[in-house]
């Protein structure tokens, strides 16, 4: 059990409108095991639809609110130890982190859950319009993002990552030392009975419950549908739309649909990650954690983060180029065993209690380093 008590945490996300807010809300679940939590996010649009899947409220803020946040943190730190946990490190978060790092009784933590620089480099390469959207004047331009992440890591007392593999990526970009820890995504435990009864008509319902992107295997998903008209895929409604020839096989659920309802309709979650993409290679899919909560079996590319948390508890697919063969392997798999094994990993590695224990240990070490440095 966590030993750091009488602690308050401010989780500060870099965006209100994108799914990166999901990481901040996951961090809040972990931090809530240590004490009260406030979640703030830089306001860049309407609140991400998926925020409703989490119990915490999100308070938007702008650049003019940095002084107010500093006052709030000072007030909290005057009464109890205060943790400020930053997600992503996009501007203006590094500036705020520098100011808060000077407040006594405060621990600043920087968190990275994706290879964001590689994601933005891939985004820029897709079209001239994307190059304009991610030009050097924008806060998420690759070069600017790389600098801002290095700044916030430099001022942090602790740096956290969603996987050990991702930590290795960032270790090549800036100095980490030993002040780092791996805190995977987590979710509220909402178990349901498994396995789902096979469809009487032989239909197979796959799940891809999240944003559909090319590096996440969009083409592979459509190839699976073209290979067998008895296969369907469930996802959330989003800006991406499926090709017309397979559109009828996609079920687009409203993003506000409770995850328990969505996963109740899924036989197997599929994660055909493109290992040629650095953005995919070191991403821990939040969908994997969702599936673990509900004991839903998973077929996935065995990337380093997926192996790190689910080795032996998912169906590894190293070659997705033969959709007929992939579907045959999925149909033949022991789905009950895979689902139960993955659900056990949630309890031991991915639950709020498990991630909080890891954070608690890392914070204690960070506090020792900080007190020694100041002495």
Coordinates of C-alpha atoms in Angstrom, one line a residue:
X1 CA 0.0 0.0 0.0
X2 CA 1.2 3.6 -0.6
X3 CA 3.0 5.1 2.3
X4 CA 3.1 8.8 1.3
X5 CA 0.1 10.3 3.2
X6 CA -1.5 13.7 3.6
X7 CA -0.7 14.4 -0.1
X8 CA -2.5 16.5 -2.6
X9 CA -1.9 16.2 -6.4
X10 CA -2.4 18.6 -9.2
X11 CA -2.5 16.7 -12.5
X12 CA -2.0 19.2 -15.4
X13 CA -2.8 18.1 -19.0
X14 CA -1.7 19.8 -22.2
X15 CA -5.0 19.8 -24.0
X16 CA -8.8 19.8 -23.3
X17 CA -9.8 18.7 -26.8
X18 CA -7.6 15.7 -27.7
X19 CA -7.4 12.2 -26.4
X20 CA -4.1 13.1 -24.7
X21 CA -6.4 14.2 -21.9
X22 CA -7.1 10.5 -21.3
X23 CA -3.5 10.1 -20.0
X24 CA -4.0 13.0 -17.6
X25 CA -7.2 11.4 -16.3
X26 CA -5.5 8.0 -16.0
X27 CA -2.7 9.7 -13.9
X28 CA -5.4 11.2 -11.7
X29 CA -6.8 7.7 -10.9
X30 CA -3.3 6.7 -9.8
X31 CA -2.8 9.8 -7.8
X32 CA -6.2 9.5 -6.1
X33 CA -4.8 6.5 -4.2
X34 CA -2.4 8.9 -2.4
X35 CA -4.9 11.7 -1.6
X36 CA -7.0 14.4 -3.1
X37 CA -6.5 15.2 -6.8
X38 CA -7.3 18.2 -9.0
X39 CA -7.2 17.9 -12.8
X40 CA -6.5 20.9 -14.9
X41 CA -5.9 21.0 -18.7
X42 CA -4.8 23.7 -21.1
X43 CA -7.9 24.9 -22.9
X44 CA -7.5 24.5 -26.7
X45 CA -11.1 23.5 -27.6
X46 CA -14.1 21.7 -26.3
X47 CA -13.7 19.0 -23.8
X48 CA -12.6 15.6 -25.3
X49 CA -15.6 13.4 -25.5
X50 CA -13.9 10.5 -23.8
X51 CA -13.4 12.5 -20.6
X52 CA -16.8 11.3 -19.5
X53 CA -15.4 7.7 -19.1
X54 CA -13.4 8.9 -16.1
X55 CA -14.7 10.1 -12.6
X56 CA -12.6 13.3 -12.3
X57 CA -13.8 16.7 -13.3
X58 CA -11.5 18.7 -15.6
X59 CA -10.8 22.4 -15.0
X60 CA -9.7 24.2 -18.2
X61 CA -7.0 27.0 -17.9
X62 CA -5.3 29.4 -20.2
X63 CA -2.0 31.3 -20.3
X64 CA -3.5 34.1 -18.2
X65 CA -4.3 31.5 -15.4
X66 CA -0.7 30.5 -14.6
X67 CA -0.4 32.9 -11.7
X68 CA -3.7 31.6 -10.3
X69 CA -2.5 28.0 -10.5
X70 CA 0.8 29.0 -8.8
X71 CA -1.2 30.6 -5.9
X72 CA -3.4 27.5 -5.6
X73 CA -0.3 25.2 -5.5
X74 CA 1.3 27.5 -2.9
X75 CA -1.8 27.4 -0.7
X76 CA -2.0 23.6 -0.9
X77 CA 1.8 23.2 -0.2
X78 CA 1.4 25.3 2.9
X79 CA -0.8 22.6 4.4
X80 CA 0.5 19.3 3.0
X81 CA 3.0 17.8 0.6
X82 CA 1.9 18.7 -2.9
X83 CA 2.6 16.8 -6.1
X84 CA 2.3 18.6 -9.5
X85 CA 2.2 16.0 -12.3
X86 CA 2.5 17.3 -15.8
X87 CA 1.3 15.3 -18.8
X88 CA 3.1 15.7 -22.2
X89 CA 5.1 18.8 -21.5
X90 CA 3.8 20.9 -24.3
X91 CA 4.0 24.7 -24.0
X92 CA 3.0 26.5 -21.7
X93 CA 3.5 23.6 -19.2
X94 CA 7.3 24.0 -19.0
X95 CA 7.0 27.6 -17.9
X96 CA 4.5 26.7 -15.2
X97 CA 6.7 23.8 -14.0
X98 CA 9.7 26.1 -13.6
X99 CA 7.6 28.4 -11.4
X100 CA 6.1 25.6 -9.3
X101 CA 9.5 23.9 -8.8
X102 CA 10.5 26.7 -6.5
X103 CA 7.6 26.2 -4.1
X104 CA 8.7 24.5 -0.9
X105 CA 7.0 21.2 0.0
X106 CA 6.2 20.6 -3.7
X107 CA 7.3 17.8 -6.0
X108 CA 7.2 18.4 -9.7
X109 CA 6.7 15.3 -11.9
X110 CA 6.9 15.3 -15.8
X111 CA 5.1 12.5 -17.6
X112 CA 5.5 11.2 -21.2
X113 CA 3.2 8.5 -22.5
X114 CA 3.9 8.7 -26.3
X115 CA 6.7 9.5 -28.6
X116 CA 5.0 12.8 -29.3
X117 CA 7.8 14.1 -31.5
X118 CA 7.6 11.1 -33.9
X119 CA 3.8 11.4 -34.0
X120 CA 4.0 15.0 -35.0
X121 CA 6.8 14.3 -37.5
X122 CA 4.6 11.7 -39.1
X123 CA 1.6 14.1 -39.1
X124 CA 3.6 16.8 -40.8
X125 CA 4.8 14.4 -43.5
X126 CA 1.2 13.3 -44.5
X127 CA 0.3 16.5 -46.4
X128 CA 1.1 20.2 -47.1
X129 CA -1.9 21.2 -44.9
X130 CA -0.5 19.2 -42.0
X131 CA 2.9 20.9 -42.5
X132 CA 1.1 24.2 -42.1
X133 CA -0.8 23.1 -39.1
X134 CA 2.4 21.9 -37.4
X135 CA 4.7 24.8 -38.5
X136 CA 7.4 26.0 -36.1
X137 CA 5.2 28.7 -34.6
X138 CA 2.7 26.1 -33.3
X139 CA 3.3 24.7 -29.8
X140 CA 3.2 21.1 -31.1
X141 CA 5.6 21.5 -33.9
X142 CA 8.2 18.7 -33.6
X143 CA 11.2 20.9 -33.0
X144 CA 9.4 23.1 -30.5
X145 CA 7.9 20.1 -28.8
X146 CA 11.3 18.5 -28.4
X147 CA 12.7 21.6 -26.7
X148 CA 9.7 22.0 -24.4
X149 CA 9.8 18.4 -23.3
X150 CA 13.5 18.7 -22.5
X151 CA 12.8 21.8 -20.4
X152 CA 10.1 20.3 -18.3
X153 CA 12.1 17.1 -17.7
X154 CA 15.1 19.2 -16.6
X155 CA 13.0 21.1 -14.0
X156 CA 11.2 18.0 -12.7
X157 CA 12.1 16.1 -9.6
X158 CA 10.8 12.9 -11.2
X159 CA 10.0 11.8 -14.8
X160 CA 7.4 9.1 -15.5
X161 CA 6.7 7.1 -18.6
X162 CA 3.9 4.7 -19.7
X163 CA 6.4 2.0 -20.5
X164 CA 10.1 1.0 -20.2
X165 CA 10.5 1.0 -23.9
X166 CA 9.3 4.6 -24.2
X167 CA 11.7 5.6 -21.4
X168 CA 14.5 4.4 -23.6
X169 CA 13.4 6.6 -26.4
X170 CA 13.4 9.7 -24.2
X171 CA 16.7 8.7 -22.6
X172 CA 18.3 9.2 -26.0
X173 CA 17.0 12.8 -26.2
X174 CA 17.8 14.2 -22.8
X175 CA 19.4 13.3 -19.5
X176 CA 17.2 11.3 -17.2
X177 CA 19.5 10.0 -14.5
X178 CA 17.8 7.6 -12.1
X179 CA 14.9 9.9 -11.3
X180 CA 12.4 8.1 -13.5
X181 CA 9.6 5.5 -13.2
X182 CA 7.2 3.5 -15.4
X183 CA 3.6 4.2 -14.6
X184 CA 1.3 2.6 -17.2
X185 CA -2.2 3.7 -18.0
X186 CA -4.9 2.6 -15.5
X187 CA -8.7 2.5 -15.3
X188 CA -11.4 2.2 -12.7
X189 CA -12.0 -1.5 -12.2
X190 CA -15.3 -2.5 -13.8
X191 CA -15.3 -6.3 -14.2
X192 CA -17.9 -8.2 -16.2
X193 CA -18.4 -11.9 -16.9
X194 CA -16.3 -13.5 -19.6
X195 CA -16.3 -15.0 -22.1
X196 CA -18.9 -13.5 -24.3
X197 CA -21.0 -16.2 -25.8
X198 CA -20.1 -17.0 -29.5
X199 CA -22.6 -15.7 -32.0
X200 CA -24.9 -18.5 -33.2
X201 CA -24.5 -17.4 -36.8
X202 CA -20.7 -17.6 -36.7
X203 CA -20.2 -13.8 -36.8
X204 CA -17.1 -12.4 -35.2
X205 CA -17.2 -8.9 -33.6
X206 CA -13.8 -7.3 -33.3
X207 CA -13.1 -4.2 -31.3
X208 CA -10.9 -1.2 -31.9
X209 CA -12.2 1.1 -29.2
X210 CA -10.3 4.4 -29.9
X211 CA -9.0 6.7 -32.5
X212 CA -8.4 5.0 -35.9
X213 CA -5.0 6.1 -37.4
X214 CA -2.8 4.8 -40.1
X215 CA 0.0 3.9 -37.7
X216 CA -2.5 2.1 -35.6
X217 CA -3.3 -0.2 -38.4
X218 CA -6.4 1.3 -40.2
X219 CA -5.6 -0.4 -43.5
X220 CA -5.2 -3.8 -41.7
X221 CA -8.6 -3.4 -40.0
X222 CA -10.3 -2.8 -43.3
X223 CA -8.4 -5.8 -44.9
X224 CA -9.8 -8.0 -42.1
X225 CA -13.3 -6.9 -43.0
X226 CA -12.8 -7.4 -46.7
X227 CA -11.6 -11.0 -46.1
X228 CA -14.8 -12.1 -44.3
X229 CA -18.2 -10.4 -44.5
X230 CA -19.1 -12.2 -41.2
X231 CA -16.6 -10.0 -39.4
X232 CA -17.5 -6.6 -37.9
X233 CA -15.6 -4.0 -36.0
X234 CA -16.9 -1.8 -33.2
X235 CA -15.3 1.6 -32.5
X236 CA -16.2 5.1 -31.4
X237 CA -17.6 7.7 -33.8
X238 CA -14.9 10.1 -34.8
X239 CA -13.6 12.3 -37.6
X240 CA -12.2 9.2 -39.4
X241 CA -14.7 7.4 -41.7
X242 CA -14.4 3.9 -43.1
X243 CA -14.1 3.2 -46.8
X244 CA -17.5 2.8 -48.5
X245 CA -17.0 -0.9 -49.4
X246 CA -16.7 -1.9 -45.7
X247 CA -18.6 0.9 -44.0
X248 CA -21.6 -1.4 -43.3
X249 CA -19.3 -3.7 -41.2
X250 CA -18.2 -0.9 -38.9
X251 CA -20.3 0.0 -35.9
X252 CA -19.6 3.5 -34.7
X253 CA -20.7 4.0 -31.1
X254 CA -21.2 7.4 -29.5
X255 CA -18.0 8.4 -27.6
X256 CA -20.1 8.8 -24.5
X257 CA -21.2 5.2 -24.5
X258 CA -20.0 3.6 -21.3
X259 CA -17.0 1.3 -21.9
X260 CA -18.8 -1.6 -20.2
X261 CA -21.5 -1.4 -22.8
X262 CA -19.1 -1.2 -25.7
X263 CA -16.9 -4.1 -24.6
X264 CA -20.0 -6.2 -23.9
X265 CA -20.4 -6.4 -27.7
X266 CA -16.8 -7.3 -28.5
X267 CA -15.4 -10.8 -29.0
X268 CA -11.8 -9.8 -29.4
X269 CA -9.9 -6.5 -29.3
X270 CA -7.5 -6.1 -32.2
X271 CA -4.3 -4.0 -32.1
X272 CA -2.5 -4.2 -35.5
X273 CA 0.3 -1.7 -34.7
X274 CA 2.6 -0.7 -37.5
X275 CA 6.0 -1.5 -36.2
X276 CA 7.6 0.6 -39.0
X277 CA 6.2 3.7 -37.2
X278 CA 8.1 4.9 -34.1
X279 CA 4.9 6.4 -32.9
X280 CA 3.3 3.0 -32.8
X281 CA 6.3 0.9 -31.7
X282 CA 6.6 2.5 -28.3
X283 CA 3.0 3.3 -27.6
X284 CA 1.1 1.5 -24.8
X285 CA -2.4 1.4 -26.2
X286 CA -5.0 2.6 -23.7
X287 CA -7.3 0.1 -25.5
X288 CA -5.2 -2.7 -24.1
X289 CA -5.8 -1.5 -20.6
X290 CA -9.6 -1.1 -21.2
X291 CA -9.7 -4.7 -22.5
X292 CA -7.8 -5.9 -19.4
X293 CA -10.4 -4.3 -17.2
X294 CA -13.2 -6.3 -18.8
X295 CA -11.3 -9.5 -19.5
X296 CA -11.7 -9.1 -23.2
X297 CA -9.2 -11.2 -25.2
X298 CA -6.7 -9.3 -27.4
X299 CA -4.9 -10.0 -30.6
X300 CA -2.1 -7.6 -31.1
X301 CA 1.3 -6.9 -32.7
X302 CA 3.8 -7.8 -30.0
X303 CA 5.4 -4.3 -29.6
X304 CA 7.7 -3.7 -26.6
X305 CA 5.1 -2.0 -24.4
X306 CA 2.4 -4.6 -25.2
X307 CA 4.9 -7.4 -24.4
X308 CA 6.0 -5.5 -21.3
X309 CA 2.5 -5.7 -19.7
X310 CA 0.7 -8.5 -21.5
X311 CA 3.3 -11.1 -22.6
X312 CA 1.6 -14.5 -22.4
X313 CA -1.9 -12.9 -22.0
X314 CA -2.7 -12.0 -25.6
X315 CA -2.6 -13.5 -29.0
X316 CA 0.5 -12.2 -30.7
X317 CA 0.2 -11.5 -34.4
X318 CA 3.6 -10.8 -36.1
X319 CA 2.2 -10.7 -39.7
X320 CA -1.1 -9.1 -40.5
X321 CA -0.6 -9.4 -44.3
X322 CA -2.7 -12.6 -44.5
X323 CA -6.1 -11.5 -43.1
X324 CA -7.7 -14.9 -43.7
X325 CA -5.0 -16.5 -41.6
X326 CA -5.2 -13.9 -38.9
X327 CA -9.0 -14.4 -38.6
X328 CA -8.6 -18.1 -38.5
X329 CA -6.1 -17.8 -35.6
X330 CA -8.4 -15.4 -33.7
X331 CA -11.4 -17.8 -34.1
X332 CA -9.3 -20.8 -32.9
X333 CA -7.8 -19.0 -29.9
X334 CA -8.8 -19.9 -26.4
X335 CA -10.6 -16.6 -25.7
X336 CA -11.7 -17.5 -22.2
X337 CA -8.1 -18.2 -21.1
X338 CA -6.7 -15.1 -22.8
X339 CA -9.3 -12.9 -21.3
X340 CA -8.8 -14.2 -17.8
X341 CA -5.0 -13.9 -18.1
X342 CA -5.2 -10.3 -19.3
X343 CA -7.7 -9.4 -16.5
X344 CA -5.2 -10.8 -14.0
X345 CA -2.5 -8.5 -15.4
X346 CA -4.8 -5.6 -14.8
X347 CA -5.0 -6.5 -11.1
X348 CA -1.2 -7.0 -10.7
X349 CA 0.2 -4.3 -13.0
X350 CA -2.4 -1.9 -14.4
X351 CA -4.9 -1.2 -11.6
X352 CA -4.9 2.2 -9.8
X353 CA -3.6 0.4 -6.7
X354 CA -0.7 -1.2 -8.5
X355 CA 0.3 2.0 -10.3
X356 CA 0.0 4.0 -7.1
X357 CA 2.4 1.6 -5.4
X358 CA 5.0 2.3 -8.1
X359 CA 4.4 6.0 -8.0
X360 CA 4.6 6.0 -4.2
X361 CA 8.0 4.3 -4.3
X362 CA 9.3 6.7 -7.0
X363 CA 8.1 9.7 -5.0
X364 CA 9.9 8.6 -1.9
X365 CA 13.1 8.3 -3.8
X366 CA 12.6 11.7 -5.4
X367 CA 12.0 13.3 -2.1
X368 CA 15.2 11.8 -0.7
X369 CA 17.2 13.1 -3.7
X370 CA 15.6 16.6 -3.4
X371 CA 16.3 16.9 0.3
X372 CA 19.9 15.7 -0.2
X373 CA 20.4 18.2 -3.1
X374 CA 19.1 21.1 -1.0
X375 CA 21.1 20.1 2.0

